[in-house]
Amino acid sequence: FSKIFVQHILISSVVWCYQVAEDNAEQSGDDNNVPDAAAEGESAEQTTVDPLDELAKRRMERLGAIDPSDFPQTYCSSSPDEELVMDYLDDFRRQFVQLYPDRSEPLLELRNECGVPKPICTFVRPTLASYKQMYDLKWAIQFMADFVEYEPLPDPLKISTYGVSPSTVLDWQMGDCLDMANTVCSFLIGSGFDAYVVLGYAPITITRADQSRTDCPYSEEMDGASIIEDAEETDDLNGKYSIRPRPQVHSLHLLRRAKLDKLNSAQRKIDEEEAMRVVEKESEIVDDLDGKRIHCWVLVRSGSREIPRHMCIEPSTGSLWPLEDCPYFGAESIWNHSNIWVNMGNPKTPFKDVNLDLNDNKDWEYVFMDAVPKDPFSGTSNLESSGDLSKTVEDAETGEVDVDDNDEDIKIVELPASWVSPVAISRDKFVERFAAGSRTKRYRRCIVEEFSWNARSDGMCRKLTLFTDLACTNVKEIREYFAARKDGLRLRLRYPSTGKVISKFGKDRQSPLGDALKEIVEIGELKEYKFFHTARTDGKKLRKEMEGKKVIEEFEGRDDRMEYRSITYYIPEPGEEITKQAPGMKEIGRPVVKMCQKFEKLPSGMDSSDQVRCQRYFLQEDRIHLDYHYGKGKITASSKTYTKDKDAPRCVAYESDSFAEAPNASAEKEEYERLLAEEKALLLTFKEEDRDLRNMLEQRRKEEEVVEVVPSLREQLKAKLKQDALKPKEEKQDVAVKADYLAPFWPKNTPKDSKLNLSAANDVKERCLKALKERLIDRAHIIESRLEEEQQALARRQAGFQRQDKDKAAEEEHERYVQSATFRIQILKQRRDRHEELAKQKFRDMIAKLQADDRLSAMLPDDR
């Protein structure tokens, strides 16, 4: 207890010293991990307080509030094996400083959150997460970057005096670069990756998790279409015998002009990007500590889990780079759960140029001998190829150089198991993902806000704000992503400069109207509605509406082959009065100029020359015009024009086939009357479509006012379990009553737990035994019938085999069938015999059960 108390006082004193140093605006203290710049007396940069510095203060406050008694014993004390390892590490550090006085001291040990020194490699505890998503490399590192909030180092020139175990990091959901690197490395090693923690140097943008100069990974999604667009199967029209499409004729002048405009547009875009990058380069902050800032990241070496090349992971942002593209400046040391390797080369060498062959003792010096990996080419370990650092120093002091590597007196220090408690993430935190329910990230000309599942009442899970400038002041586009909404809204795009709004819906939209809405586009007076046509009875896939002017509808897959229809309204001049006799006023209440319908061509191989292609109704001009499809081998198409006249309607027709018979007057009159009826029906159809649209928009308004979010399956299960726990216990008794074997035979209007008289008891007994006997007999009949069927089938097969010609193949097939049939007959006979024995036993057991039932105690002893 006294040791724990002293450690707690030590942590509190460190926090007090940190606050005093901050108030005096100077940095003091000495740490074993200060690099060259600190050794020469260089101080940390003096900058204004920003949110990252506030996070660093909060870290020190959390460390000061720790009670060591709340942690396992392994956190608060050192085992004998750990003390032996610590002595070995102290000896290694002393000899390293003696041999390389110009190098900074290697980070071999660190105090944990309870103030107890621990080997740095024991902070890594390999853990296989219980969630299958964590098995994927990219998903896992991005999740950890979102789950743990990054804290900067208090001093950019040295590692914090205290480290935090991965279990505490996940509990706090906060940590600095070292804490996050150890945590990520623990999960990756547990998932089978060859992962290591690297201590080295990084630029200021990395150490501060500043991604304002990095392109947003989500901005590449073109209008968010990849979120909800569903892949649809298309027919292969390029088969072996398919008809070649008719070549399209284009103007060479227009093609050259379009190509030139495209090149000019691309060049302008490149020039704008270059100009912005120049401005961005000029606006970059000059870092006085460039190349000296301490940082930790994770290295994943190739070979394991089919990783083709070495990868570098930045835990604070979830970024993943190939080794040749990583931005890190250099490395001091590398460690995992089994060993520590110190960089024997120049630590300022860019990390992408560092030799990562840990078996090469010219570049890397291992600390623990028992964990040295064997050379994959020679099959020998590093112990057999060269001596270790501590032995080299002893030889230098005594003057002895030659050492027998096979000396049996050499003692190898064994690294103890990790002292860290099991690393785990609860299901609720895993689903929530973000510590505060949300996370805001700033990228190059983009700000991303991400939210936990059901953290917002409107179901928003991500929001992207794109800007035109680097200062992020002029908004270009806003993308809002939604999930688990009952109305099926998946994405909303806003363009403030033009006022354009696009709303995209999924196929899981639950609407009482059954509108199958897919997308809504609003641009001023123009409104466009897209639908899932396969989910609608009318096959509508698009409706365009220019408010008060025109309505266009497109269809697909209809039985009448209609693919297009439109209506054009009359726009009166200012001060002009519309009479009630105007066309369309009586049917839909608005004057109509024209209506149009278009129809698809018949399937290939069928003559479509007599099928209408376009049907136009000119209501203001009192005429109807019909255009027909092109006939096979024709360069012109037939057409008809009917002029409305009460007395004698006129018909002007053009027939593309000069040999076709001219239609008679009665046929033209019937067609004219049919067209008049279709005109009225079409007007009423547009009226109904307008009413349906108004109802849909009203439904959308209600959905936006009161957003309904569908709970996840886990939340539904938790709610169901909660309801089941609140149910009264009487229901369990009802279940027992329902399982009563005498319930089907019990007299009506008689309590189930009452005793019966003699006649009623005998009646219940007889009915129960009779039912059991019938059930057993039915089962015996089923088995016997199956046995007879198998025996008869075998007899018929054998008789047919005797009559036919026999060859070797037929004999083998017949033999296989006979063996199979004999086996089935034998099994059925065994089942029959076993059923007879079980039936007698079940009957005796039922009689004994009835005799022992207190409710039937009125029966005479002989009956019982």
PDB file of N, CA and C in Angstrom, residues 532-579:
ATOM      1  N   PHE A 532     -38.244   4.296 -58.869  1.00  0.00           N
ATOM      2  CA  PHE A 532     -37.863   2.911 -59.189  1.00  0.00           C
ATOM      3  C   PHE A 532     -39.022   2.317 -59.994  1.00  0.00           C
ATOM      4  N   HIS A 533     -38.882   2.313 -61.311  1.00  0.00           N
ATOM      5  CA  HIS A 533     -40.004   1.951 -62.179  1.00  0.00           C
ATOM      6  C   HIS A 533     -40.444   0.500 -61.996  1.00  0.00           C
ATOM      7  N   THR A 534     -39.525  -0.378 -61.586  1.00  0.00           N
ATOM      8  CA  THR A 534     -39.910  -1.778 -61.400  1.00  0.00           C
ATOM      9  C   THR A 534     -40.795  -1.973 -60.180  1.00  0.00           C
ATOM     10  N   ALA A 535     -40.816  -0.993 -59.281  1.00  0.00           N
ATOM     11  CA  ALA A 535     -41.638  -1.086 -58.075  1.00  0.00           C
ATOM     12  C   ALA A 535     -42.971  -0.364 -58.225  1.00  0.00           C
ATOM     13  N   ARG A 536     -43.238   0.177 -59.408  1.00  0.00           N
ATOM     14  CA  ARG A 536     -44.490   0.893 -59.650  1.00  0.00           C
ATOM     15  C   ARG A 536     -45.343   0.122 -60.654  1.00  0.00           C
ATOM     16  N   THR A 537     -46.645   0.240 -60.508  1.00  0.00           N
ATOM     17  CA  THR A 537     -47.549  -0.445 -61.430  1.00  0.00           C
ATOM     18  C   THR A 537     -47.617   0.237 -62.787  1.00  0.00           C
ATOM     19  N   ASP A 538     -47.367   1.557 -62.823  1.00  0.00           N
ATOM     20  CA  ASP A 538     -47.444   2.276 -64.099  1.00  0.00           C
ATOM     21  C   ASP A 538     -46.108   2.357 -64.814  1.00  0.00           C
ATOM     22  N   GLY A 539     -45.019   1.860 -64.205  1.00  0.00           N
ATOM     23  CA  GLY A 539     -43.715   1.863 -64.862  1.00  0.00           C
ATOM     24  C   GLY A 539     -43.087   3.229 -64.996  1.00  0.00           C
ATOM     25  N   LYS A 540     -43.529   4.219 -64.245  1.00  0.00           N
ATOM     26  CA  LYS A 540     -42.969   5.570 -64.353  1.00  0.00           C
ATOM     27  C   LYS A 540     -41.574   5.607 -63.737  1.00  0.00           C
ATOM     28  N   LYS A 541     -40.643   6.232 -64.457  1.00  0.00           N
ATOM     29  CA  LYS A 541     -39.287   6.363 -63.944  1.00  0.00           C
ATOM     30  C   LYS A 541     -38.832   7.817 -63.821  1.00  0.00           C
ATOM     31  N   LEU A 542     -39.570   8.759 -64.430  1.00  0.00           N
ATOM     32  CA  LEU A 542     -39.138  10.151 -64.371  1.00  0.00           C
ATOM     33  C   LEU A 542     -40.338  11.067 -64.562  1.00  0.00           C
ATOM     34  N   ARG A 543     -40.336  12.165 -63.818  1.00  0.00           N
ATOM     35  CA  ARG A 543     -41.320  13.231 -64.007  1.00  0.00           C
ATOM     36  C   ARG A 543     -40.586  14.557 -63.866  1.00  0.00           C
ATOM     37  N   LYS A 544     -40.617  15.359 -64.921  1.00  0.00           N
ATOM     38  CA  LYS A 544     -40.042  16.703 -64.927  1.00  0.00           C
ATOM     39  C   LYS A 544     -41.179  17.710 -64.960  1.00  0.00           C
ATOM     40  N   GLU A 545     -41.038  18.698 -64.114  1.00  0.00           N
ATOM     41  CA  GLU A 545     -42.099  19.685 -64.006  1.00  0.00           C
ATOM     42  C   GLU A 545     -41.494  21.079 -63.992  1.00  0.00           C
ATOM     43  N   MET A 546     -41.797  21.845 -65.043  1.00  0.00           N
ATOM     44  CA  MET A 546     -41.459  23.264 -65.072  1.00  0.00           C
ATOM     45  C   MET A 546     -42.702  24.014 -64.623  1.00  0.00           C
ATOM     46  N   GLU A 547     -42.648  24.510 -63.414  1.00  0.00           N
ATOM     47  CA  GLU A 547     -43.821  24.984 -62.700  1.00  0.00           C
ATOM     48  C   GLU A 547     -44.663  25.920 -63.560  1.00  0.00           C
ATOM     49  N   GLY A 548     -45.917  25.491 -63.783  1.00  0.00           N
ATOM     50  CA  GLY A 548     -46.871  26.302 -64.523  1.00  0.00           C
ATOM     51  C   GLY A 548     -46.675  26.290 -66.018  1.00  0.00           C
ATOM     52  N   LYS A 549     -45.710  25.530 -66.544  1.00  0.00           N
ATOM     53  CA  LYS A 549     -45.420  25.569 -67.978  1.00  0.00           C
ATOM     54  C   LYS A 549     -45.591  24.208 -68.638  1.00  0.00           C
ATOM     55  N   LYS A 550     -44.868  23.212 -68.132  1.00  0.00           N
ATOM     56  CA  LYS A 550     -44.856  21.934 -68.832  1.00  0.00           C
ATOM     57  C   LYS A 550     -44.562  20.809 -67.858  1.00  0.00           C
ATOM     58  N   VAL A 551     -45.102  19.626 -68.155  1.00  0.00           N
ATOM     59  CA  VAL A 551     -44.848  18.417 -67.381  1.00  0.00           C
ATOM     60  C   VAL A 551     -44.441  17.314 -68.352  1.00  0.00           C
ATOM     61  N   ILE A 552     -43.335  16.624 -68.031  1.00  0.00           N
ATOM     62  CA  ILE A 552     -42.825  15.529 -68.859  1.00  0.00           C
ATOM     63  C   ILE A 552     -42.714  14.290 -67.977  1.00  0.00           C
ATOM     64  N   GLU A 553     -43.191  13.156 -68.490  1.00  0.00           N
ATOM     65  CA  GLU A 553     -43.109  11.891 -67.782  1.00  0.00           C
ATOM     66  C   GLU A 553     -42.519  10.830 -68.702  1.00  0.00           C
ATOM     67  N   GLU A 554     -41.648   9.991 -68.152  1.00  0.00           N
ATOM     68  CA  GLU A 554     -41.024   8.909 -68.907  1.00  0.00           C
ATOM     69  C   GLU A 554     -41.324   7.590 -68.213  1.00  0.00           C
ATOM     70  N   PHE A 555     -41.483   6.537 -69.032  1.00  0.00           N
ATOM     71  CA  PHE A 555     -41.878   5.230 -68.524  1.00  0.00           C
ATOM     72  C   PHE A 555     -40.982   4.147 -69.109  1.00  0.00           C
ATOM     73  N   GLU A 556     -41.060   2.984 -68.496  1.00  0.00           N
ATOM     74  CA  GLU A 556     -40.286   1.834 -68.980  1.00  0.00           C
ATOM     75  C   GLU A 556     -40.992   0.549 -68.568  1.00  0.00           C
ATOM     76  N   GLY A 557     -41.078  -0.386 -69.539  1.00  0.00           N
ATOM     77  CA  GLY A 557     -41.628  -1.705 -69.250  1.00  0.00           C
ATOM     78  C   GLY A 557     -43.144  -1.752 -69.174  1.00  0.00           C
ATOM     79  N   ARG A 558     -43.839  -0.841 -69.838  1.00  0.00           N
ATOM     80  CA  ARG A 558     -45.305  -0.863 -69.819  1.00  0.00           C
ATOM     81  C   ARG A 558     -45.841  -1.822 -70.880  1.00  0.00           C
ATOM     82  N   ASP A 559     -47.044  -2.353 -70.630  1.00  0.00           N
ATOM     83  CA  ASP A 559     -47.660  -3.266 -71.589  1.00  0.00           C
ATOM     84  C   ASP A 559     -48.095  -2.546 -72.859  1.00  0.00           C
ATOM     85  N   ASP A 560     -48.506  -1.275 -72.735  1.00  0.00           N
ATOM     86  CA  ASP A 560     -48.929  -0.527 -73.922  1.00  0.00           C
ATOM     87  C   ASP A 560     -47.759   0.120 -74.655  1.00  0.00           C
ATOM     88  N   ARG A 561     -46.516  -0.150 -74.191  1.00  0.00           N
ATOM     89  CA  ARG A 561     -45.281   0.323 -74.816  1.00  0.00           C
ATOM     90  C   ARG A 561     -45.127   1.850 -74.778  1.00  0.00           C
ATOM     91  N   MET A 562     -45.895   2.565 -73.989  1.00  0.00           N
ATOM     92  CA  MET A 562     -45.722   4.010 -73.887  1.00  0.00           C
ATOM     93  C   MET A 562     -44.448   4.305 -73.091  1.00  0.00           C
ATOM     94  N   GLU A 563     -43.629   5.191 -73.615  1.00  0.00           N
ATOM     95  CA  GLU A 563     -42.379   5.549 -72.968  1.00  0.00           C
ATOM     96  C   GLU A 563     -42.273   7.034 -72.637  1.00  0.00           C
ATOM     97  N   TYR A 564     -43.223   7.831 -73.127  1.00  0.00           N
ATOM     98  CA  TYR A 564     -43.116   9.277 -72.905  1.00  0.00           C
ATOM     99  C   TYR A 564     -44.503   9.894 -73.037  1.00  0.00           C
ATOM    100  N   ARG A 565     -44.769  10.873 -72.189  1.00  0.00           N
ATOM    101  CA  ARG A 565     -45.955  11.703 -72.365  1.00  0.00           C
ATOM    102  C   ARG A 565     -45.692  13.058 -71.695  1.00  0.00           C
ATOM    103  N   SER A 566     -46.323  14.080 -72.254  1.00  0.00           N
ATOM    104  CA  SER A 566     -46.089  15.430 -71.758  1.00  0.00           C
ATOM    105  C   SER A 566     -47.347  16.257 -71.958  1.00  0.00           C
ATOM    106  N   ILE A 567     -47.417  17.342 -71.223  1.00  0.00           N
ATOM    107  CA  ILE A 567     -48.508  18.293 -71.342  1.00  0.00           C
ATOM    108  C   ILE A 567     -47.927  19.699 -71.222  1.00  0.00           C
ATOM    109  N   THR A 568     -48.357  20.595 -72.103  1.00  0.00           N
ATOM    110  CA  THR A 568     -47.897  21.975 -72.116  1.00  0.00           C
ATOM    111  C   THR A 568     -49.070  22.886 -71.803  1.00  0.00           C
ATOM    112  N   TYR A 569     -48.886  23.736 -70.802  1.00  0.00           N
ATOM    113  CA  TYR A 569     -49.959  24.622 -70.367  1.00  0.00           C
ATOM    114  C   TYR A 569     -49.842  25.981 -71.060  1.00  0.00           C
ATOM    115  N   TYR A 570     -50.972  26.630 -71.144  1.00  0.00           N
ATOM    116  CA  TYR A 570     -51.010  27.973 -71.740  1.00  0.00           C
ATOM    117  C   TYR A 570     -50.703  29.001 -70.652  1.00  0.00           C
ATOM    118  N   ILE A 571     -49.774  29.896 -70.947  1.00  0.00           N
ATOM    119  CA  ILE A 571     -49.384  30.944 -69.997  1.00  0.00           C
ATOM    120  C   ILE A 571     -50.019  32.242 -70.463  1.00  0.00           C
ATOM    121  N   PRO A 572     -50.993  32.747 -69.746  1.00  0.00           N
ATOM    122  CA  PRO A 572     -51.666  33.973 -70.196  1.00  0.00           C
ATOM    123  C   PRO A 572     -50.773  35.196 -70.043  1.00  0.00           C
ATOM    124  N   GLU A 573     -51.032  36.166 -70.885  1.00  0.00           N
ATOM    125  CA  GLU A 573     -50.316  37.434 -70.793  1.00  0.00           C
ATOM    126  C   GLU A 573     -50.811  38.199 -69.564  1.00  0.00           C
ATOM    127  N   PRO A 574     -50.002  39.121 -69.064  1.00  0.00           N
ATOM    128  CA  PRO A 574     -50.452  39.913 -67.910  1.00  0.00           C
ATOM    129  C   PRO A 574     -51.764  40.640 -68.212  1.00  0.00           C
ATOM    130  N   GLY A 575     -52.754  40.462 -67.379  1.00  0.00           N
ATOM    131  CA  GLY A 575     -54.058  41.088 -67.543  1.00  0.00           C
ATOM    132  C   GLY A 575     -55.027  40.297 -68.390  1.00  0.00           C
ATOM    133  N   GLU A 576     -54.564  39.217 -68.997  1.00  0.00           N
ATOM    134  CA  GLU A 576     -55.433  38.414 -69.852  1.00  0.00           C
ATOM    135  C   GLU A 576     -56.317  37.514 -68.996  1.00  0.00           C
ATOM    136  N   GLU A 577     -57.580  37.420 -69.336  1.00  0.00           N
ATOM    137  CA  GLU A 577     -58.531  36.593 -68.617  1.00  0.00           C
ATOM    138  C   GLU A 577     -58.743  35.281 -69.371  1.00  0.00           C
ATOM    139  N   ILE A 578     -58.813  34.204 -68.620  1.00  0.00           N
ATOM    140  CA  ILE A 578     -59.002  32.879 -69.191  1.00  0.00           C
ATOM    141  C   ILE A 578     -60.471  32.502 -69.027  1.00  0.00           C
ATOM    142  N   THR A 579     -61.101  32.175 -70.117  1.00  0.00           N
ATOM    143  CA  THR A 579     -62.512  31.776 -70.074  1.00  0.00           C
ATOM    144  C   THR A 579     -62.639  30.320 -69.689  1.00  0.00           C
TER     145      THR A 579
END
